[in-house]
XYZ file of C-alpha atoms in Angstrom:
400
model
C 72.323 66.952 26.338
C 71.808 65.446 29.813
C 68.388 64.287 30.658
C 67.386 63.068 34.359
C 64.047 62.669 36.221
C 63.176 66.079 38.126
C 60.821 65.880 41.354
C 59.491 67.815 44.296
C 56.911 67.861 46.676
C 53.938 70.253 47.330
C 52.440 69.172 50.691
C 51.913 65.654 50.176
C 51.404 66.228 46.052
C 54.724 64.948 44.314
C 55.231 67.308 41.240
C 57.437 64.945 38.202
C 59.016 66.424 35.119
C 62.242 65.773 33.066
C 65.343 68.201 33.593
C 68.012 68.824 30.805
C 71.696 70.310 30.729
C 73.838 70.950 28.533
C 76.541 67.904 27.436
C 79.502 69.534 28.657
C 77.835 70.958 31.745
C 80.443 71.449 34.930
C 78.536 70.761 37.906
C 81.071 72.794 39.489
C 79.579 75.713 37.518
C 76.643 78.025 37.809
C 73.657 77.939 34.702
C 70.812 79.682 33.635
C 67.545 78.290 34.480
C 64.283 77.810 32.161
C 61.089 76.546 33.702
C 58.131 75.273 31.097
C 54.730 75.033 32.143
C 52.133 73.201 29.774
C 48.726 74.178 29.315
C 45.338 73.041 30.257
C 45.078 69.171 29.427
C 48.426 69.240 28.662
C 51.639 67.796 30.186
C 55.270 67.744 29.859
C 55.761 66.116 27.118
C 54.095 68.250 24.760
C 56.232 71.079 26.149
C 60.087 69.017 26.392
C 60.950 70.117 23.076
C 60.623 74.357 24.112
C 62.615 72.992 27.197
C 65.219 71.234 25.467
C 65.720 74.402 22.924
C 66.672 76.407 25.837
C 69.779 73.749 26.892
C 71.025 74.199 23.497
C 71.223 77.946 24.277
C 72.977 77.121 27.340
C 69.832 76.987 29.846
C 69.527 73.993 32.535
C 65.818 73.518 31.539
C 63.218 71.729 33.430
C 59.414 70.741 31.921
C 57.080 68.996 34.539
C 53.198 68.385 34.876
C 51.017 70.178 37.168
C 49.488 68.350 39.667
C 46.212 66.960 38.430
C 47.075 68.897 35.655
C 45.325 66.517 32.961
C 44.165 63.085 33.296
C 47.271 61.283 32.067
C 49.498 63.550 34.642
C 52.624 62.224 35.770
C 52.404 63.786 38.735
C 49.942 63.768 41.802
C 47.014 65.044 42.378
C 43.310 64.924 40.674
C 42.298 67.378 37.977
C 38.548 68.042 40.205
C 41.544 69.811 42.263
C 42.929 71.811 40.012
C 42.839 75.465 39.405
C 44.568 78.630 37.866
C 45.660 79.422 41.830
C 46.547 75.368 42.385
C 49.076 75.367 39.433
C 50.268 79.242 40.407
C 51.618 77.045 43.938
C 52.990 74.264 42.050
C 55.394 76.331 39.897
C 56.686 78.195 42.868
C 57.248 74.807 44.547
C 59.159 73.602 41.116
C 61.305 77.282 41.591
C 62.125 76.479 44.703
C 62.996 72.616 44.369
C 65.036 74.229 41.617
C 66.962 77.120 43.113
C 68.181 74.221 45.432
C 70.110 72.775 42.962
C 73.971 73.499 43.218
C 74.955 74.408 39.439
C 71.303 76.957 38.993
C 72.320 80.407 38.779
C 69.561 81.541 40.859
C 69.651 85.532 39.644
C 69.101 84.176 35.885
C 65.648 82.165 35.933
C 63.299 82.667 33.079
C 59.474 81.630 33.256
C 58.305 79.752 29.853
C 54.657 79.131 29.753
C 52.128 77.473 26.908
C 48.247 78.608 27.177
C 47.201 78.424 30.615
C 50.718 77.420 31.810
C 51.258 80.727 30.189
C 48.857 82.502 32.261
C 50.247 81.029 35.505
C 53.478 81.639 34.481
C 52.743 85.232 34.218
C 50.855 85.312 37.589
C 53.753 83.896 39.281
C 56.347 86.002 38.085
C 54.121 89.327 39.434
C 54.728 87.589 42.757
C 57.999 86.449 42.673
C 59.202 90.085 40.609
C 63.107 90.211 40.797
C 63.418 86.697 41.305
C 62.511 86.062 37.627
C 64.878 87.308 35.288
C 62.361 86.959 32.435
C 59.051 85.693 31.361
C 58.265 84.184 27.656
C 54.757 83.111 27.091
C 53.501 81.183 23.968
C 50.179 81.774 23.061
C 48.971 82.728 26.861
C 44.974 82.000 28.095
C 44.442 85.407 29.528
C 41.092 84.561 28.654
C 40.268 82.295 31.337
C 38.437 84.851 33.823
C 36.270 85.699 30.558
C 35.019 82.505 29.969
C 34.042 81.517 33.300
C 32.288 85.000 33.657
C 30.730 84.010 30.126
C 30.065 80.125 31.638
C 31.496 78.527 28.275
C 35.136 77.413 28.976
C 36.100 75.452 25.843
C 33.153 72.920 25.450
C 32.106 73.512 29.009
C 28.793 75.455 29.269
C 27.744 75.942 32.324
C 25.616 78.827 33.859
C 28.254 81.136 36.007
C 25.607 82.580 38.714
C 24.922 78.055 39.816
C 28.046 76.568 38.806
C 27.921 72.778 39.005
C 30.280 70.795 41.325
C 32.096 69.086 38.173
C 32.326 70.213 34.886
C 33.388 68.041 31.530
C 35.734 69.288 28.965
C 36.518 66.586 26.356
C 37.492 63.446 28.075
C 38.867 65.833 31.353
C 36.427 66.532 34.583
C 37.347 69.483 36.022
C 36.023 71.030 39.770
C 33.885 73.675 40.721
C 36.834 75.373 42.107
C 38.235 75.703 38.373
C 35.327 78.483 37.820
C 35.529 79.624 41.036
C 39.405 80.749 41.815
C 39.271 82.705 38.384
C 35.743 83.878 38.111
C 36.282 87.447 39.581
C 39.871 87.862 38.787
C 41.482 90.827 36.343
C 43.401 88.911 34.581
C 45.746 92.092 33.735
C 45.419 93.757 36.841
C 47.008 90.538 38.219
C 50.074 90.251 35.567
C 50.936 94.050 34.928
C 53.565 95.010 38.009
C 56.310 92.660 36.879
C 59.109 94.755 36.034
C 61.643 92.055 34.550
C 61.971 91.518 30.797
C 58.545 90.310 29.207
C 58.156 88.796 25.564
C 54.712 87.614 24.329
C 54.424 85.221 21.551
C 50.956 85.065 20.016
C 49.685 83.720 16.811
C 46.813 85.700 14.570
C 45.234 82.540 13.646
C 44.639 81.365 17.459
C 40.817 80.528 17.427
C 41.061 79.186 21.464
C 42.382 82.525 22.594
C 42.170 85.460 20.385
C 46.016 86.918 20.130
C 43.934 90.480 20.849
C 44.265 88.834 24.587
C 48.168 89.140 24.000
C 47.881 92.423 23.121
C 45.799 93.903 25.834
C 48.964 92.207 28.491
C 50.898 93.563 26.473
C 49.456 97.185 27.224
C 48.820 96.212 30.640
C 52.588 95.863 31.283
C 53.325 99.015 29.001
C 50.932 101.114 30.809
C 53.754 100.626 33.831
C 56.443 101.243 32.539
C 55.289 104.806 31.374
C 53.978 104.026 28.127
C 57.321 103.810 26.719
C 58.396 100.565 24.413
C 61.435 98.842 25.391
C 63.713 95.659 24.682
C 62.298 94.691 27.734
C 58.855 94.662 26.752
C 58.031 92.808 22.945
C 54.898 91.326 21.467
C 56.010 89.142 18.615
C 52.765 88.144 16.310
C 52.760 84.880 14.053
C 50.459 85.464 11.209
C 48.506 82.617 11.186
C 49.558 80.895 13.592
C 46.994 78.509 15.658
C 46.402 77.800 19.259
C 49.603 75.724 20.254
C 51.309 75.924 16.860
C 50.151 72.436 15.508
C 49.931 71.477 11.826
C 51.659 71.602 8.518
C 53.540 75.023 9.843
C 54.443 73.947 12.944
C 57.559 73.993 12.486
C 57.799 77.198 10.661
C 55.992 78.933 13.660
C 58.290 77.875 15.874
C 61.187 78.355 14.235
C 60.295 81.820 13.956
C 59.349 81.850 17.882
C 62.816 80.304 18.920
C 64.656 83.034 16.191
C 62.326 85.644 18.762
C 63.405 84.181 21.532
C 66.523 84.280 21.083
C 67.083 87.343 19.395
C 65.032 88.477 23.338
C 68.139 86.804 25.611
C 70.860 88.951 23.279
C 69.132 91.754 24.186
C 68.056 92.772 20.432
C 64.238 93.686 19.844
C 61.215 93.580 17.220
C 61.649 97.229 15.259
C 59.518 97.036 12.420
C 56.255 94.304 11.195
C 56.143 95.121 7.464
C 53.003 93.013 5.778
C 54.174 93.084 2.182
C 51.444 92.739 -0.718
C 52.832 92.148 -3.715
C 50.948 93.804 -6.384
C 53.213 92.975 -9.733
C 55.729 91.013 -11.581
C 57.618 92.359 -14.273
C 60.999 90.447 -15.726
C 63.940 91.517 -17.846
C 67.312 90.235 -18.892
C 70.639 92.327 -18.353
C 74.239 91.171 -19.213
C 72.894 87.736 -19.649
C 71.601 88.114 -16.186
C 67.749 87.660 -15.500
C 66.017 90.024 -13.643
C 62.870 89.929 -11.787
C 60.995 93.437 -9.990
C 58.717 92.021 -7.301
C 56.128 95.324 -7.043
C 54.850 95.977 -3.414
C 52.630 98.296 -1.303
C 52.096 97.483 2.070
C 51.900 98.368 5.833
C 54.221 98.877 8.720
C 53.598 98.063 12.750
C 55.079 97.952 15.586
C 54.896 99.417 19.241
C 57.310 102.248 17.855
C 55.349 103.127 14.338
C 52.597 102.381 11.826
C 52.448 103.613 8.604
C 51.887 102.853 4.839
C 54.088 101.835 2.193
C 54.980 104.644 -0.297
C 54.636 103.075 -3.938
C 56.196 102.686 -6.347
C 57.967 100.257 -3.977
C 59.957 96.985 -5.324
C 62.065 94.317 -4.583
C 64.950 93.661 -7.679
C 66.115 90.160 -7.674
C 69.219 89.485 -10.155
C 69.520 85.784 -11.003
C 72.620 83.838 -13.360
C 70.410 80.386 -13.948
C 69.307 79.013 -11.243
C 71.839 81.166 -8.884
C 70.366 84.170 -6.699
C 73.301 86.661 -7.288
C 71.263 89.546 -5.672
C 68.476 90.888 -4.297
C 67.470 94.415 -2.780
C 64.000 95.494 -1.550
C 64.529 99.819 -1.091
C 61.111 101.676 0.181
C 59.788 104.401 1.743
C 57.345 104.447 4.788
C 55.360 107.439 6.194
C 53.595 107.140 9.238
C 53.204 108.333 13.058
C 56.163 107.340 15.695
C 54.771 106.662 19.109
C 55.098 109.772 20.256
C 52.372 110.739 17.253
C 54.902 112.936 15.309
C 54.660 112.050 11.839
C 57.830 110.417 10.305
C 59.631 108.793 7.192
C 61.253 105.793 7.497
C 63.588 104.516 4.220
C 64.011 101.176 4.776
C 66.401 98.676 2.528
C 66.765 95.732 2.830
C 69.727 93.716 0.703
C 71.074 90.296 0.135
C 74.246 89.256 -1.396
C 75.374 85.901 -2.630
C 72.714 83.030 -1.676
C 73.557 81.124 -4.300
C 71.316 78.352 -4.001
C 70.583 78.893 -0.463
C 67.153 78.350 0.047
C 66.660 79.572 3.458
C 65.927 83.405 3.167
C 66.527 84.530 6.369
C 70.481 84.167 6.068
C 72.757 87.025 4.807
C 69.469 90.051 5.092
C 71.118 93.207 5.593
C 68.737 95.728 6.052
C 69.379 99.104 7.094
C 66.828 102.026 8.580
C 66.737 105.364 8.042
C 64.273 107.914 9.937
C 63.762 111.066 10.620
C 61.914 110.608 14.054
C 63.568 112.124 16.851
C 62.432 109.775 18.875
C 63.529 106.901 16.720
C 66.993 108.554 16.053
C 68.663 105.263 17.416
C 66.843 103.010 14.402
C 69.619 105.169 12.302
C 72.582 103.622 14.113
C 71.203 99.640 14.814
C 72.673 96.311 13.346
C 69.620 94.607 11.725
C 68.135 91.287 10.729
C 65.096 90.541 9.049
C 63.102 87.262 9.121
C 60.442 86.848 6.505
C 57.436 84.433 6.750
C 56.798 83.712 3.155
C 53.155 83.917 2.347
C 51.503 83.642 -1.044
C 50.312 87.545 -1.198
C 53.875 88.666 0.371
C 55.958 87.979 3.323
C 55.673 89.311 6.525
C 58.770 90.859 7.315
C 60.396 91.469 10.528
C 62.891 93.435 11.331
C 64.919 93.083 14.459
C 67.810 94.818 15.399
């Protein structure tokens, strides 16, 4: 891909970043456009790599640093200065500066934000509504307005009715007016009338900002758009997944994220969350095949159902050596739709010929069958499943 140095000015604030297109881009030619905002302390490149995953999906992508976003900022500005509202104006300047640009489809711009950057991200789209084509936030700070209410903003503690002039997180000193612009704002109240497509990425094992945050944006925007779950509207859950996705399964998280993502852009959508707990083992051998009978009970969630597991429930694995020749995972589910009528879901879920292919979430064909009304479409979609493999059961998702 192309990389080149990306710049524009707020006032007398110069806002820098990196901007990537795709090798074979034709300047002649019009391309979607992905904007990444980093979160608090943060800066661009911690966020480059999201940015540079949308170019290979055919995005021009830019990632940049808020002015006086953190103290080793590459652009203007000092971080006393900066606020929730003071990074809000610096990504509409960076959509602007952008929309300028001769080969930006300006009716296809998508909003990416990490933590805070998330938050603003969010804030700005609200403003800017059919300007932004979509919004995709990782692990969003919706939190912020708590905390200063609360006066402990990470390691800050500070007494919200006399807030000082500076306050110290870590190694960053941050302004009075960092309280101040957020202290009496509703977070949702300020998100919820964007009307373009919305999907929220949030991991369960985020200690910074509970992933319950997530969830209550997530009913903010659902609440407008007459309680009724859509494609356009998806909550996508990590299990165990940490503030910022750093660590041993880092890259697991976010190859699940980007498989959400993009799985979002074509227009598919989360169905079904099934937490499988595997309960027993039992193996046999048939026509010098071995065969294993993984024994399950479980749950089912989603914004469309929840429900339990109907045991017995297994999956049958058929193996020649060390060859997976088969494997089939058939169950029944019985739970409320989100209309509250009760349904049955029979859900299978089949793969054929992995050989030695050890990445699971190739060649799943699984299949729904329901008898909600309002669900009657499940009966008809093309699904995929990814599975994050835990050590009580994977977490399967279905999307379709």
């Amino acid at each position: 891909m192309i990389e080149e140095k990306f710049s524009c000015k707020k006032n007398n604030l110069t806002i820098r970043g990196l901007l990537f297109r795709p090798q074979d881009s034709d300047s002649s030619k019009k391309y979607p456009l992905a904007i990444v905002s980093h979160g608090f302390m943060s800066q661009y490149t911690d966020t480059q790599e999201y940015a540079k995953n949308f170019t290979k999906m055919g995005f021009v992508s830019i990632a940049f640093d808020f002015n006086g976003g953190s103290p080793k900022s590459q652009s203007d500005g000092d971080t006393k200065e900066m606020s929730l509202l003071t990074e809000k104006e610096d990504l509409k300047c960076v959509i602007q500066a952008a929309k300028q640009l001769p080969y930006i489809n300006t009716d296809d711009i998508t909003l990416i934000g990490c933590s805070m950057g998330g938050f603003v991200s969010a804030l700005v789209a609200n403003e800017l509504q059919n300007q932004i084509k979509r919004l995709i936030v990782f692990y969003p700070a919706f939190c912020i307005p708590d905390d200063a209410r609360a006066g402990k903003m990470i390691s800050a503690i500070f007494n919200p009715k006399d807030i000082p002039q500076t306050l110290k997180i870590q190694d960053m000193e941050i302004g009075q007016k960092y309280v101040t612009d957020v202290i009496n704002l509703d977070a949702f109240n300020e998100i919820k009338n964007y009307r373009g497509n919305v999907l929220i990425i949030h991991g369960r094992g985020d200690e910074l900002v509970n992933w319950h945050y997530s969830e209550k944006a997530y009913k903010a925007y659902l609440e407008t758009r007459e309680n009724t779950p859509s494609k356009n509207l998806q909550l996508v859950l990590i299990d165990k997944a940490n503030h910022g996705f750093w660590g041993p399964q880092s890259n697991e998280w976010n190859k699940y994220a980007f498989f959400a993502i993009q799985k979002f852009i074509e227009g598919k959508e989360l169905l079904l969350n099934v937490d499988v707990n595997i309960c027993d083992c039992k193996k046999s051998q048939e026509d010098n095949k071995f065969v294993t009978k993984l024994y399950f009970n479980g749950k089912v969630e989603s914004p469309y159902f929840e429900g339990q597991i109907i045991e017995p429930a297994y999956d049958k694995q058929i193996h020649s050596g060390d060859e997976l020749i088969s494997a089939c995972a058939k169950y029944q589910v019985k739970g409320k739709d989100f209309t509250g009528e009760e349904v049955t879901f029979e859900i299978q879920n089949e793969l054929l010929g992995s050989g030695n292919n050890t990445d699971w979430n190739l060649d799943w064909k699984p299949s729904i069958k329901t008898d909600s009304k309002a669900l009657k479409d499940f009966n008809h979609k093309k699904c995929q499943t990814y599975a994050e493999m835990r050590q009580q059961g994977p977490m399967v998702h279905i999307w379709g």
